[in-house]
GROMACS .gro file of N, CA and C in nm:
model
  249
    1UNK      N    1   0.085  -0.118   0.000
    1UNK     CA    2   0.000   0.000   0.000
    1UNK      C    3   0.089   0.124   0.000
    2UNK      N    4   0.051   0.221  -0.078
    2UNK     CA    5   0.131   0.343  -0.088
    2UNK      C    6   0.121   0.428   0.038
    3UNK      N    7   0.218   0.518   0.055
    3UNK     CA    8   0.213   0.608   0.170
    3UNK      C    9   0.092   0.700   0.163
    4UNK      N   10   0.042   0.735   0.278
    4UNK     CA   11  -0.063   0.834   0.293
    4UNK      C   12   0.005   0.970   0.291
    5UNK      N   13  -0.026   1.050   0.191
    5UNK     CA   14   0.046   1.176   0.169
    5UNK      C   15  -0.037   1.297   0.212
    6UNK      N   16   0.030   1.411   0.215
    6UNK     CA   17  -0.039   1.535   0.247
    6UNK      C   18  -0.149   1.563   0.144
    7UNK      N   19  -0.124   1.532   0.018
    7UNK     CA   20  -0.228   1.551  -0.084
    7UNK      C   21  -0.348   1.461  -0.059
    8UNK      N   22  -0.323   1.336  -0.015
    8UNK     CA   23  -0.432   1.246   0.020
    8UNK      C   24  -0.514   1.305   0.136
    9UNK      N   25  -0.443   1.356   0.236
    9UNK     CA   26  -0.511   1.416   0.351
    9UNK      C   27  -0.590   1.539   0.311
   10UNK      N   28  -0.533   1.622   0.225
   10UNK     CA   29  -0.606   1.741   0.178
   10UNK      C   30  -0.739   1.702   0.114
   11UNK      N   31  -0.736   1.599   0.031
   11UNK     CA   32  -0.858   1.553  -0.035
   11UNK      C   33  -0.963   1.508   0.067
   12UNK      N   34  -0.919   1.437   0.170
   12UNK     CA   35  -1.012   1.393   0.273
   12UNK      C   36  -1.064   1.511   0.355
   13UNK      N   37  -0.978   1.609   0.379
   13UNK     CA   38  -1.021   1.727   0.453
   13UNK      C   39  -1.128   1.803   0.375
   14UNK      N   40  -1.106   1.817   0.246
   14UNK     CA   41  -1.206   1.885   0.162
   14UNK      C   42  -1.339   1.809   0.162
   15UNK      N   43  -1.330   1.678   0.155
   15UNK     CA   44  -1.451   1.596   0.148
   15UNK      C   45  -1.524   1.588   0.282
   16UNK      N   46  -1.450   1.592   0.391
   16UNK     CA   47  -1.514   1.571   0.521
   16UNK      C   48  -1.577   1.697   0.578
   17UNK      N   49  -1.506   1.807   0.576
   17UNK     CA   50  -1.559   1.926   0.642
   17UNK      C   51  -1.557   2.049   0.554
   18UNK      N   52  -1.518   2.031   0.430
   18UNK     CA   53  -1.510   2.147   0.343
   18UNK      C   54  -1.387   2.230   0.375
   19UNK      N   55  -1.384   2.348   0.319
   19UNK     CA   56  -1.268   2.435   0.335
   19UNK      C   57  -1.316   2.575   0.370
   20UNK      N   58  -1.259   2.629   0.475
   20UNK     CA   59  -1.286   2.768   0.510
   20UNK      C   60  -1.219   2.855   0.404
   21UNK      N   61  -1.289   2.955   0.357
   21UNK     CA   62  -1.234   3.041   0.251
   21UNK      C   63  -1.103   3.107   0.290
   22UNK      N   64  -1.081   3.125   0.419
   22UNK     CA   65  -0.959   3.191   0.466
   22UNK      C   66  -0.839   3.096   0.471
   23UNK      N   67  -0.863   2.968   0.447
   23UNK     CA   68  -0.756   2.868   0.458
   23UNK      C   69  -0.717   2.819   0.319
   24UNK      N   70  -0.588   2.821   0.293
   24UNK     CA   71  -0.535   2.770   0.166
   24UNK      C   72  -0.483   2.629   0.189
   25UNK      N   73  -0.568   2.529   0.166
   25UNK     CA   74  -0.524   2.391   0.187
   25UNK      C   75  -0.412   2.351   0.093
   26UNK      N   76  -0.396   2.422  -0.018
   26UNK     CA   77  -0.289   2.389  -0.110
   26UNK      C   78  -0.155   2.446  -0.065
   27UNK      N   79  -0.156   2.529   0.039
   27UNK     CA   80  -0.032   2.586   0.091
   27UNK      C   81   0.040   2.487   0.181
   28UNK      N   82   0.135   2.538   0.257
   28UNK     CA   83   0.215   2.456   0.347
   28UNK      C   84   0.140   2.440   0.479
   29UNK      N   85   0.054   2.339   0.487
   29UNK     CA   86  -0.031   2.321   0.604
   29UNK      C   87   0.014   2.210   0.696
   30UNK      N   88   0.123   2.142   0.665
   30UNK     CA   89   0.164   2.024   0.741
   30UNK      C   90   0.171   2.050   0.891
   31UNK      N   91   0.224   2.164   0.929
   31UNK     CA   92   0.243   2.192   1.072
   31UNK      C   93   0.145   2.296   1.127
   32UNK      N   94   0.040   2.324   1.051
   32UNK     CA   95  -0.062   2.420   1.097
   32UNK      C   96  -0.167   2.343   1.177
   33UNK      N   97  -0.191   2.383   1.301
   33UNK     CA   98  -0.293   2.313   1.381
   33UNK      C   99  -0.431   2.318   1.314
   34UNK      N  100  -0.504   2.208   1.329
   34UNK     CA  101  -0.638   2.202   1.270
   34UNK      C  102  -0.724   2.317   1.320
   35UNK      N  103  -0.707   2.356   1.445
   35UNK     CA  104  -0.788   2.466   1.498
   35UNK      C  105  -0.763   2.596   1.422
   36UNK      N  106  -0.640   2.618   1.376
   36UNK     CA  107  -0.610   2.739   1.298
   36UNK      C  108  -0.670   2.733   1.158
   37UNK      N  109  -0.705   2.612   1.114
   37UNK     CA  110  -0.770   2.596   0.984
   37UNK      C  111  -0.921   2.587   0.999
   38UNK      N  112  -0.969   2.620   1.119
   38UNK     CA  113  -1.112   2.619   1.153
   38UNK      C  114  -1.174   2.480   1.144
   39UNK      N  115  -1.095   2.376   1.171
   39UNK     CA  116  -1.147   2.241   1.181
   39UNK      C  117  -1.173   2.212   1.328
   40UNK      N  118  -1.301   2.205   1.365
   40UNK     CA  119  -1.335   2.178   1.504
   40UNK      C  120  -1.328   2.028   1.531
   41UNK      N  121  -1.359   1.989   1.653
   41UNK     CA  122  -1.347   1.849   1.691
   41UNK      C  123  -1.437   1.759   1.606
   42UNK      N  124  -1.555   1.806   1.570
   42UNK     CA  125  -1.644   1.727   1.486
   42UNK      C  126  -1.582   1.702   1.348
   43UNK      N  127  -1.521   1.804   1.291
   43UNK     CA  128  -1.457   1.791   1.160
   43UNK      C  129  -1.339   1.695   1.167
   44UNK      N  130  -1.265   1.699   1.276
   44UNK     CA  131  -1.150   1.610   1.292
   44UNK      C  132  -1.198   1.466   1.308
   45UNK      N  133  -1.306   1.445   1.381
   45UNK     CA  134  -1.362   1.310   1.394
   45UNK      C  135  -1.412   1.258   1.259
   46UNK      N  136  -1.473   1.344   1.181
   46UNK     CA  137  -1.518   1.305   1.047
   46UNK      C  138  -1.398   1.268   0.960
   47UNK      N  139  -1.291   1.342   0.974
   47UNK     CA  140  -1.168   1.311   0.900
   47UNK      C  141  -1.118   1.171   0.937
   48UNK      N  142  -1.121   1.138   1.064
   48UNK     CA  143  -1.079   1.005   1.108
   48UNK      C  144  -1.167   0.897   1.046
   49UNK      N  145  -1.297   0.924   1.038
   49UNK     CA  146  -1.388   0.829   0.975
   49UNK      C  147  -1.357   0.808   0.828
   50UNK      N  148  -1.323   0.915   0.760
   50UNK     CA  149  -1.288   0.903   0.617
   50UNK      C  150  -1.156   0.828   0.598
   51UNK      N  151  -1.062   0.848   0.689
   51UNK     CA  152  -0.936   0.774   0.681
   51UNK      C  153  -0.966   0.625   0.695
   52UNK      N  154  -1.050   0.590   0.790
   52UNK     CA  155  -1.084   0.449   0.809
   52UNK      C  156  -1.156   0.392   0.687
   53UNK      N  157  -1.251   0.465   0.635
   53UNK     CA  158  -1.328   0.417   0.520
   53UNK      C  159  -1.243   0.406   0.394
   54UNK      N  160  -1.161   0.508   0.367
   54UNK     CA  161  -1.086   0.511   0.241
   54UNK      C  162  -0.951   0.439   0.247
   55UNK      N  163  -0.892   0.431   0.367
   55UNK     CA  164  -0.757   0.375   0.379
   55UNK      C  165  -0.752   0.251   0.467
   56UNK      N  166  -0.866   0.213   0.525
   56UNK     CA  167  -0.874   0.097   0.613
   56UNK      C  168  -0.775   0.106   0.730
   57UNK      N  169  -0.753   0.227   0.779
   57UNK     CA  170  -0.669   0.251   0.897
   57UNK      C  171  -0.760   0.311   1.004
   58UNK      N  172  -0.772   0.241   1.116
   58UNK     CA  173  -0.855   0.291   1.225
   58UNK      C  174  -0.776   0.394   1.306
   59UNK      N  175  -0.835   0.511   1.322
   59UNK     CA  176  -0.778   0.614   1.408
   59UNK      C  177  -0.880   0.636   1.519
   60UNK      N  178  -0.857   0.577   1.637
   60UNK     CA  179  -0.953   0.590   1.746
   60UNK      C  180  -0.980   0.736   1.780
   61UNK      N  181  -1.101   0.761   1.830
   61UNK     CA  182  -1.142   0.898   1.863
   61UNK      C  183  -1.044   0.966   1.958
   62UNK      N  184  -1.000   0.895   2.061
   62UNK     CA  185  -0.908   0.957   2.156
   62UNK      C  186  -0.774   0.989   2.091
   63UNK      N  187  -0.732   0.909   1.995
   63UNK     CA  188  -0.605   0.934   1.925
   63UNK      C  189  -0.618   1.054   1.832
   64UNK      N  190  -0.723   1.058   1.751
   64UNK     CA  191  -0.736   1.168   1.655
   64UNK      C  192  -0.744   1.302   1.727
   65UNK      N  193  -0.803   1.304   1.846
   65UNK     CA  194  -0.813   1.429   1.919
   65UNK      C  195  -0.677   1.476   1.973
   66UNK      N  196  -0.581   1.385   1.981
   66UNK     CA  197  -0.446   1.421   2.025
   66UNK      C  198  -0.357   1.464   1.908
   67UNK      N  199  -0.395   1.431   1.787
   67UNK     CA  200  -0.317   1.466   1.668
   67UNK      C  201  -0.358   1.607   1.626
   68UNK      N  202  -0.272   1.702   1.647
   68UNK     CA  203  -0.308   1.843   1.633
   68UNK      C  204  -0.283   1.903   1.494
   69UNK      N  205  -0.200   1.838   1.412
   69UNK     CA  206  -0.164   1.893   1.281
   69UNK      C  207  -0.174   1.785   1.174
   70UNK      N  208  -0.183   1.826   1.048
   70UNK     CA  209  -0.180   1.727   0.940
   70UNK      C  210  -0.055   1.638   0.945
   71UNK      N  211   0.060   1.694   0.978
   71UNK     CA  212   0.183   1.614   0.984
   71UNK      C  213   0.171   1.503   1.087
   72UNK      N  214   0.109   1.533   1.200
   72UNK     CA  215   0.090   1.431   1.304
   72UNK      C  216  -0.004   1.321   1.256
   73UNK      N  217  -0.109   1.358   1.183
   73UNK     CA  218  -0.202   1.258   1.128
   73UNK      C  219  -0.129   1.171   1.026
   74UNK      N  220  -0.052   1.232   0.938
   74UNK     CA  221   0.023   1.156   0.838
   74UNK      C  222   0.117   1.056   0.906
   75UNK      N  223   0.189   1.102   1.006
   75UNK     CA  224   0.281   1.013   1.077
   75UNK      C  225   0.208   0.896   1.139
   76UNK      N  226   0.096   0.923   1.205
   76UNK     CA  227   0.020   0.816   1.270
   76UNK      C  228  -0.030   0.716   1.166
   77UNK      N  229  -0.094   0.763   1.060
   77UNK     CA  230  -0.152   0.672   0.961
   77UNK      C  231  -0.042   0.589   0.895
   78UNK      N  232   0.067   0.650   0.859
   78UNK     CA  233   0.175   0.574   0.792
   78UNK      C  234   0.241   0.474   0.887
   79UNK      N  235   0.247   0.505   1.016
   79UNK     CA  236   0.301   0.407   1.112
   79UNK      C  237   0.206   0.288   1.126
   80UNK      N  238   0.076   0.312   1.119
   80UNK     CA  239  -0.021   0.203   1.133
   80UNK      C  240  -0.015   0.109   1.013
   81UNK      N  241   0.023   0.159   0.899
   81UNK     CA  242   0.028   0.076   0.778
   81UNK      C  243   0.133  -0.032   0.789
   82UNK      N  244   0.239  -0.007   0.865
   82UNK     CA  245   0.347  -0.105   0.876
   82UNK      C  246   0.334  -0.191   1.001
   83UNK      N  247   0.242  -0.153   1.089
   83UNK     CA  248   0.226  -0.229   1.215
   83UNK      C  249   0.150  -0.357   1.193
   0.00000   0.00000   0.00000
């Protein structure tokens, strides 16, 4: 299975909670906290659901709430693929 990339995550973010007009998802968002991109806890939980559905990687609710940036989500998902 290929790596889960920032572009893959961007697509899921757009599909799950949409995009705030003030946020440029195509920019350098890897280390930008989800809260700064106006993704609330519900949007982050929806993102975890889409990761599970599209990538067959379970991200438990308590774990996704601890992952504060896209880079942290990428690291977690890619580590689960090899576990």
